[in-house]
Short mmCIF file of C-alpha atoms in Angstrom, two decimals:
data_model
loop_
_atom_site.label_atom_id
_atom_site.label_comp_id
_atom_site.label_asym_id
_atom_site.label_seq_id
_atom_site.Cartn_x
_atom_site.Cartn_y
_atom_site.Cartn_z
CA MET A 12 29.45 -5.81 14.61
CA VAL A 13 33.04 -6.77 15.39
CA ARG A 14 35.67 -4.43 16.81
CA PHE A 15 39.37 -4.94 17.53
CA VAL A 16 40.47 -4.03 21.06
CA VAL A 17 44.13 -3.00 20.95
CA GLU A 18 46.78 -1.15 22.91
CA LYS A 19 49.13 1.49 21.52
CA PRO A 20 51.29 1.68 19.54
CA GLN A 21 49.18 0.57 16.57
CA ILE A 22 49.92 -0.18 12.94
CA MET A 23 47.19 0.36 10.39
CA SER A 24 47.15 -2.08 7.50
CA ALA A 25 45.59 0.03 4.77
CA SER A 26 44.73 -2.81 2.44
CA GLN A 27 42.53 -4.52 5.03
CA ASN A 28 41.33 -1.54 7.09
CA VAL A 29 42.19 -3.65 10.15
CA VAL A 30 44.19 -2.49 13.16
CA VAL A 31 47.03 -4.83 14.14
CA SER A 32 48.54 -4.31 17.59
CA GLU A 33 52.19 -4.50 18.57
CA THR A 34 51.05 -6.02 21.85
CA THR A 35 50.95 -9.76 22.29
CA ARG A 36 47.21 -9.99 21.88
CA SER A 37 44.32 -8.27 20.13
CA SER A 38 40.72 -9.24 20.79
CA ILE A 39 37.71 -9.38 18.53
CA ILE A 40 34.57 -8.81 20.56
CA PRO A 41 31.16 -9.32 18.96
CA ASN A 42 28.91 -6.35 19.74
CA ASN A 43 25.79 -7.54 21.55
CA ASN A 44 23.64 -4.52 20.75
CA SER A 45 21.26 -6.66 18.67
CA SER A 46 18.69 -8.49 20.75
CA SER A 47 18.99 -11.43 18.37
CA GLN A 48 22.68 -11.99 19.13
CA LYS A 49 24.16 -13.55 22.24
CA LEU A 50 27.75 -13.08 23.35
CA PRO A 51 29.43 -16.38 24.24
CA PRO A 52 31.54 -16.64 27.39
CA GLY A 53 35.00 -15.10 27.05
CA LEU A 54 36.55 -13.19 24.16
CA ILE A 55 37.03 -14.27 20.57
CA SER A 56 40.68 -13.36 20.13
CA ILE A 57 43.61 -13.42 17.72
CA SER A 58 47.07 -13.74 19.20
CA LYS A 59 49.98 -11.98 17.51
CA LYS A 60 51.76 -15.35 17.29
CA LYS A 61 48.86 -16.85 15.31
CA LEU A 62 48.69 -13.82 13.03
CA LEU A 63 52.41 -13.98 12.22
CA LYS A 64 52.21 -17.75 11.69
CA ASN A 65 49.30 -17.25 9.29
CA ILE A 66 51.29 -14.67 7.30
CA ASP A 67 54.20 -17.14 7.12
CA ILE A 68 51.90 -19.93 5.85
CA ILE A 69 50.45 -17.70 3.14
CA ASN A 70 53.79 -16.19 2.06
CA GLY A 71 55.97 -19.30 2.44
CA GLY A 72 58.34 -20.33 -0.33
CA GLY A 73 58.57 -23.31 -2.65
CA GLN A 74 59.07 -25.80 0.17
CA ARG A 75 55.73 -24.84 1.72
CA ILE A 76 54.04 -25.05 -1.71
CA ASN A 77 55.29 -28.62 -2.00
CA ALA A 78 53.86 -29.34 1.46
CA TRP A 79 50.47 -28.02 0.36
CA VAL A 80 50.53 -30.19 -2.77
CA ASP A 81 51.47 -33.24 -0.69
CA SER A 82 48.52 -32.47 1.58
CA MET A 83 46.24 -32.16 -1.46
CA ARG A 84 47.37 -35.60 -2.62
CA ALA A 85 46.77 -37.05 0.83
CA SER A 86 43.16 -35.86 0.76
CA SER A 87 42.49 -37.69 -2.50
CA PRO A 88 40.74 -41.08 -2.21
CA THR A 89 42.61 -42.25 -5.32
CA HIS A 90 45.89 -41.61 -3.55
CA LEU A 91 44.66 -43.21 -0.34
CA LYS A 92 43.94 -46.41 -2.23
CA SER A 93 47.50 -46.47 -3.58
CA LEU A 94 49.21 -46.10 -0.19
CA PRO A 95 51.80 -48.76 0.76
CA SER A 96 50.31 -51.99 2.02
CA SER A 97 51.91 -51.44 5.44
CA ILE A 98 49.65 -48.40 5.86
CA SER A 99 46.49 -49.57 4.12
CA SER A 100 46.67 -53.14 5.43
CA GLN A 101 43.64 -54.91 6.78
CA GLN A 102 45.45 -55.22 10.10
CA GLN A 103 45.68 -51.45 10.47
CA LEU A 104 42.06 -51.02 9.39
CA ASN A 105 40.94 -53.57 11.96
CA SER A 106 42.95 -51.80 14.66
CA TRP A 107 41.36 -48.46 13.74
CA ILE A 108 37.85 -49.96 13.78
CA MET A 109 38.51 -51.36 17.24
CA GLN A 110 39.25 -47.82 18.41
CA HIS A 111 36.36 -46.32 16.42
CA PRO A 112 33.73 -49.10 16.16
CA SER A 113 30.77 -48.92 13.84
CA ALA A 114 27.98 -46.80 15.29
CA LEU A 115 25.51 -49.24 13.73
CA GLU A 116 26.99 -52.22 15.54
CA MET A 117 27.18 -50.24 18.81
CA PHE A 118 23.66 -48.85 18.55
CA GLU A 119 22.32 -50.60 21.66
CA GLN A 120 25.26 -49.42 23.79
CA ILE A 121 24.81 -45.88 22.49
CA MET A 122 21.12 -45.87 23.39
CA GLU A 123 21.93 -47.17 26.85
CA ALA A 124 24.48 -44.37 27.39
CA SER A 125 21.88 -41.76 26.40
CA ARG A 126 19.16 -43.14 28.68
CA GLY A 127 17.49 -40.40 30.74
CA LYS A 128 19.24 -37.60 28.83
CA GLN A 129 18.13 -35.17 26.14
CA ILE A 130 19.67 -36.16 22.82
CA VAL A 131 20.69 -33.23 20.58
CA MET A 132 21.75 -34.06 17.01
CA PHE A 133 24.37 -32.18 14.97
CA LEU A 134 24.86 -33.18 11.33
CA ASP A 135 27.40 -32.12 8.73
CA TYR A 136 25.99 -31.92 5.20
CA ASP A 137 28.48 -32.82 2.44
CA GLY A 138 29.73 -36.38 2.82
CA THR A 139 27.29 -37.04 5.68
CA LEU A 140 23.77 -36.27 4.49
CA SER A 141 24.77 -36.19 0.83
CA PRO A 142 27.52 -37.95 -1.13
CA ILE A 143 30.68 -36.10 -2.12
CA VAL A 144 30.28 -35.12 -5.79
CA ASP A 145 32.46 -33.36 -8.36
CA ASP A 146 30.10 -30.38 -8.64
CA PRO A 147 29.22 -28.95 -5.19
CA ASP A 148 26.06 -27.41 -6.68
CA LYS A 149 24.77 -30.94 -7.29
CA ALA A 150 25.31 -32.37 -3.81
CA PHE A 151 21.65 -33.32 -3.41
CA MET A 152 20.43 -35.32 -0.44
CA SER A 153 18.11 -38.20 -1.19
CA SER A 154 14.40 -38.10 -0.40
CA LYS A 155 14.96 -40.99 2.00
CA MET A 156 17.63 -39.01 3.88
CA ARG A 157 15.35 -35.96 4.05
CA ARG A 158 12.53 -38.05 5.52
CA THR A 159 14.96 -39.53 8.04
CA VAL A 160 16.19 -36.12 9.18
CA LYS A 161 12.62 -34.83 9.38
CA LYS A 162 11.63 -37.73 11.64
CA LEU A 163 14.75 -37.15 13.73
CA ALA A 164 13.86 -33.48 14.26
CA LYS A 165 10.43 -34.50 15.60
CA CYS A 166 12.17 -36.35 18.42
CA PHE A 167 15.27 -34.26 19.15
CA PRO A 168 16.61 -30.74 18.55
CA THR A 169 18.56 -31.15 15.29
CA ALA A 170 21.11 -28.86 13.65
CA ILE A 171 22.93 -28.85 10.32
CA VAL A 172 26.52 -27.64 10.84
CA THR A 173 28.24 -26.98 7.52
CA GLY A 174 30.87 -24.97 5.73
CA ARG A 175 28.27 -23.89 3.17
CA CYS A 176 26.23 -20.72 3.49
CA ILE A 177 22.86 -21.23 5.15
CA ASP A 178 20.80 -20.29 2.10
CA LYS A 179 22.52 -22.86 -0.12
CA VAL A 180 22.33 -25.72 2.35
CA TYR A 181 18.69 -24.89 3.15
CA ASN A 182 17.88 -25.17 -0.57
CA PHE A 183 19.25 -28.72 -0.38
CA VAL A 184 17.67 -29.75 2.94
CA LYS A 185 14.35 -27.84 2.75
CA LEU A 186 13.43 -28.44 6.41
CA ALA A 187 12.35 -25.32 8.30
CA GLU A 188 12.25 -27.04 11.69
CA LEU A 189 16.04 -27.44 11.91
CA TYR A 190 18.76 -25.26 13.37
CA TYR A 191 21.34 -24.21 10.79
CA ALA A 192 24.96 -23.26 11.41
CA GLY A 193 26.52 -22.23 8.10
CA SER A 194 29.97 -20.86 7.21
CA HIS A 195 31.64 -23.35 9.59
CA GLY A 196 29.40 -22.17 12.42
CA MET A 197 29.80 -18.43 11.83
CA ASP A 198 26.17 -18.00 10.74
CA ILE A 199 23.69 -19.57 13.16
CA LYS A 200 19.92 -19.44 12.80
CA GLY A 201 17.11 -21.19 14.62
CA PRO A 202 14.02 -22.85 13.12
CA ALA A 203 11.60 -20.71 11.16
CA LYS A 204 8.88 -19.13 13.30
CA GLY A 205 6.19 -21.62 14.20
CA PHE A 206 8.26 -24.66 13.16
CA SER A 207 10.26 -25.36 16.31
CA ARG A 208 9.02 -28.30 18.37
CA HIS A 209 11.37 -27.45 21.22
CA LYS A 210 10.43 -24.57 23.53
CA ARG A 211 13.76 -23.86 25.20
CA VAL A 212 14.75 -21.05 22.81
CA LYS A 213 12.63 -18.07 23.83
CA GLN A 214 13.44 -15.79 20.90
CA SER A 215 14.46 -15.96 17.28
CA LEU A 216 18.00 -17.34 17.29
CA LEU A 217 20.62 -15.53 15.22
CA TYR A 218 24.36 -15.33 15.80
CA GLN A 219 27.03 -14.07 13.38
CA PRO A 220 30.40 -13.56 15.11
CA ALA A 221 32.23 -12.64 11.88
CA ASN A 222 29.76 -10.05 10.58
CA ASP A 223 32.39 -7.36 9.95
CA TYR A 224 34.29 -9.69 7.63
CA LEU A 225 31.54 -9.69 5.00
CA PRO A 226 33.11 -6.98 2.76
CA MET A 227 36.51 -8.68 3.02
CA ILE A 228 35.15 -12.12 2.11
CA ASN A 229 33.24 -10.64 -0.84
CA GLU A 230 36.43 -8.98 -2.11
CA VAL A 231 38.49 -12.15 -1.67
CA TYR A 232 35.82 -14.13 -3.51
CA ARG A 233 35.92 -11.65 -6.40
CA GLN A 234 39.72 -11.81 -6.61
CA LEU A 235 39.80 -15.61 -6.38
CA LEU A 236 37.30 -15.89 -9.23
CA GLU A 237 39.51 -13.70 -11.38
CA LYS A 238 42.80 -15.31 -10.35
CA THR A 239 41.73 -18.96 -10.78
CA LYS A 240 39.75 -18.64 -14.02
CA SER A 241 42.82 -19.80 -15.97
CA THR A 242 42.86 -23.12 -14.06
CA PRO A 243 40.40 -25.60 -15.62
CA GLY A 244 38.19 -27.33 -13.07
CA ALA A 245 38.75 -24.87 -10.22
CA LYS A 246 35.50 -23.74 -8.60
CA VAL A 247 35.23 -20.81 -6.18
CA GLU A 248 32.30 -20.46 -3.78
CA ASN A 249 31.19 -17.63 -1.52
CA HIS A 250 29.75 -19.00 1.72
CA LYS A 251 28.98 -15.55 3.16
CA PHE A 252 31.46 -15.55 6.06
CA CYS A 253 34.05 -17.73 4.35
CA ALA A 254 35.03 -18.79 0.84
CA SER A 255 36.27 -22.01 -0.73
CA VAL A 256 38.26 -23.11 -3.77
CA HIS A 257 37.44 -26.66 -4.92
CA PHE A 258 40.18 -28.57 -6.74
CA ARG A 259 38.38 -31.93 -7.08
CA CYS A 260 38.16 -31.44 -10.87
CA VAL A 261 41.59 -29.80 -11.31
CA ASP A 262 44.32 -31.81 -13.03
CA GLU A 263 46.96 -32.74 -10.47
CA LYS A 264 49.64 -31.17 -12.68
CA LYS A 265 47.90 -27.83 -12.05
CA TRP A 266 47.77 -28.08 -8.25
CA SER A 267 50.97 -26.13 -7.62
CA GLU A 268 49.72 -23.39 -9.91
CA LEU A 269 46.43 -23.26 -8.03
CA VAL A 270 48.20 -23.00 -4.66
CA LEU A 271 50.19 -20.02 -5.96
CA GLN A 272 47.03 -18.36 -7.27
CA VAL A 273 45.18 -18.72 -3.97
CA ARG A 274 48.13 -17.53 -1.90
CA SER A 275 48.75 -14.55 -4.17
CA VAL A 276 45.27 -13.33 -3.23
CA LEU A 277 45.44 -14.11 0.48
CA LYS A 278 48.81 -12.44 1.08
CA GLU A 279 46.90 -9.13 1.01
CA PHE A 280 44.52 -10.36 3.73
CA PRO A 281 46.57 -11.52 6.75
CA THR A 282 43.51 -11.72 9.02
CA LEU A 283 42.08 -14.53 6.88
CA LYS A 284 43.39 -18.08 7.28
CA LEU A 285 43.81 -20.79 4.67
CA THR A 286 42.97 -24.39 5.58
CA GLN A 287 42.22 -27.53 3.61
CA GLY A 288 39.29 -29.94 3.59
CA ARG A 289 38.37 -32.78 1.26
CA LYS A 290 39.59 -31.58 -2.14
CA VAL A 291 38.91 -27.97 -1.14
CA PHE A 292 40.74 -24.93 0.21
CA GLU A 293 38.85 -23.02 2.91
CA ILE A 294 39.36 -19.29 3.51
CA ARG A 295 38.04 -18.13 6.87
CA PRO A 296 38.41 -15.18 9.27
CA MET A 297 41.10 -15.62 11.90
CA ILE A 298 38.72 -15.63 14.83
CA GLU A 299 38.46 -18.23 17.56
CA TRP A 300 35.31 -19.75 16.15
CA ASP A 301 34.67 -23.11 14.50
CA LYS A 302 32.15 -25.95 14.38
CA GLY A 303 33.01 -26.90 17.95
CA LYS A 304 32.25 -23.40 19.21
CA ALA A 305 29.01 -23.43 17.20
CA LEU A 306 28.01 -26.72 18.83
CA GLU A 307 28.72 -25.27 22.27
CA PHE A 308 26.77 -22.10 21.46
CA LEU A 309 23.72 -24.06 20.29
CA LEU A 310 23.75 -26.24 23.40
CA GLU A 311 23.84 -23.06 25.51
CA ALA A 312 21.02 -21.50 23.49
CA LEU A 313 18.94 -24.64 23.96
CA GLY A 314 19.43 -24.46 27.72
CA PHE A 315 21.95 -27.30 28.01
CA GLY A 316 25.06 -25.25 28.74
CA ASN A 317 25.44 -26.28 32.38
CA THR A 318 23.71 -29.62 32.73
CA ASN A 319 24.64 -33.27 32.75
CA ASN A 320 21.30 -34.25 31.29
CA VAL A 321 22.23 -33.70 27.66
CA PHE A 322 23.64 -36.19 25.13
CA PRO A 323 24.99 -34.39 22.04
CA VAL A 324 25.72 -36.49 18.95
CA TYR A 325 27.75 -35.04 16.07
CA ILE A 326 28.09 -36.85 12.72
CA GLY A 327 30.58 -35.53 10.17
CA ASP A 328 33.23 -36.54 7.66
CA ASP A 329 35.61 -33.61 7.24
CA ARG A 330 38.65 -32.15 8.99
CA THR A 331 36.58 -29.18 10.08
CA ASP A 332 34.28 -31.55 11.99
CA GLU A 333 37.19 -32.51 14.23
CA ASP A 334 36.69 -29.27 16.18
CA ALA A 335 33.23 -30.50 17.13
CA PHE A 336 34.46 -34.02 17.94
CA LYS A 337 37.13 -32.57 20.21
CA MET A 338 34.61 -30.29 21.90
CA LEU A 339 32.48 -33.30 22.82
CA ARG A 340 35.48 -35.21 24.15
CA ASP A 341 36.53 -32.20 26.24
CA ARG A 342 32.99 -31.82 27.62
CA GLY A 343 32.79 -35.53 28.40
CA GLU A 344 29.25 -35.59 27.01
CA GLY A 345 27.84 -37.42 24.02
CA PHE A 346 30.14 -38.47 21.20
CA GLY A 347 31.22 -37.87 17.62
CA ILE A 348 30.76 -40.20 14.66
CA LEU A 349 33.20 -39.96 11.75
CA VAL A 350 31.91 -40.88 8.28
CA SER A 351 34.88 -42.41 6.47
CA LYS A 352 35.91 -45.55 4.59
CA PHE A 353 39.56 -44.99 5.50
CA PRO A 354 41.42 -44.85 8.82
CA LYS A 355 41.99 -41.25 9.96
CA ASP A 356 43.30 -39.53 13.05
CA THR A 357 40.11 -38.39 14.75
CA ASP A 358 38.56 -37.41 18.06
CA ALA A 359 35.34 -39.18 17.07
CA SER A 360 34.30 -42.16 19.17
CA TYR A 361 32.52 -44.16 16.46
CA SER A 362 32.56 -44.49 12.68
CA LEU A 363 30.28 -45.02 9.69
CA GLN A 364 31.31 -45.95 6.15
CA ASP A 365 29.25 -43.51 4.07
CA PRO A 366 26.05 -41.39 3.97
CA SER A 367 23.90 -44.49 3.42
CA GLU A 368 25.07 -45.84 6.79
CA ALA A 369 24.51 -42.42 8.33
CA SER A 370 20.90 -42.64 7.16
CA LEU A 371 20.49 -45.97 8.91
CA ASN A 372 22.10 -44.65 12.08
CA ILE A 373 19.93 -41.54 12.40
#
């Protein structure tokens, strides 16, 4: 259960059934009545500044639409390949690799750094354990990758951290011994009973900090389906605590139209934020929770919240994984590995080219 803590005077937004305060801050506090849920340190809060900025992003004019389309182009591999030679030059690539060396080539150094510490593995799914495909329903992981992850989980606590809903990603992975953090970390579950090889978690692990957003996400999903059905190639997914609109198969000439369609829905839901991943729009609750917070929560649940004897490793390919990479840098423990063939601004320490290299690394 989530409640908003506010101070008077208050303004009720009827369309969302959410109280928005005139004060500088309103806090969302997960109710810890359920024995299966654990309240993380501090409050999960929305500042008034962030809320107003979000409304401006959603309701911005033509100039902001053009910015979104430019961002959509930038996320396209076909556009990346056509960048000016000064940007895509081998010299720049070599410089980036020096800053983010191959995790395969640095394997011995990585093992040495982890010596005497408990390794904990965190893995994104799409683009890391499976290739990026046009149809997200067909993003199957290979049998070889599944065997690799299964062997990994025998040695170390292992979690899948994904934007997908848990049920869908579990149908792909089919490993009950893993921890799963779906909906960008807003739906966390531990291994099925009797499957965990690690005894630190004393009870069934379940944490859902955005539980009260379920009706809102379902309504947004319904409206997005209706609004985007006139755009060929657009695919809308409901990930339980967030939603996504894929434009990988949408003609580029239709991108501006799609941006308008998505924003026309979200302008009625100012407590949801719109972000962009790899050829996808992400719609999430405006709470202070992301993959980095999910990583931190899982480490705490595993008993590694206040210890120097842990070595977390996070492998991911998407913008949303940067929250986890940054969390590891801030903690000064473990490291992140970015899966990418192209130079990107990242907080990851190492890099891999594609899921096949990720399989070799794990």
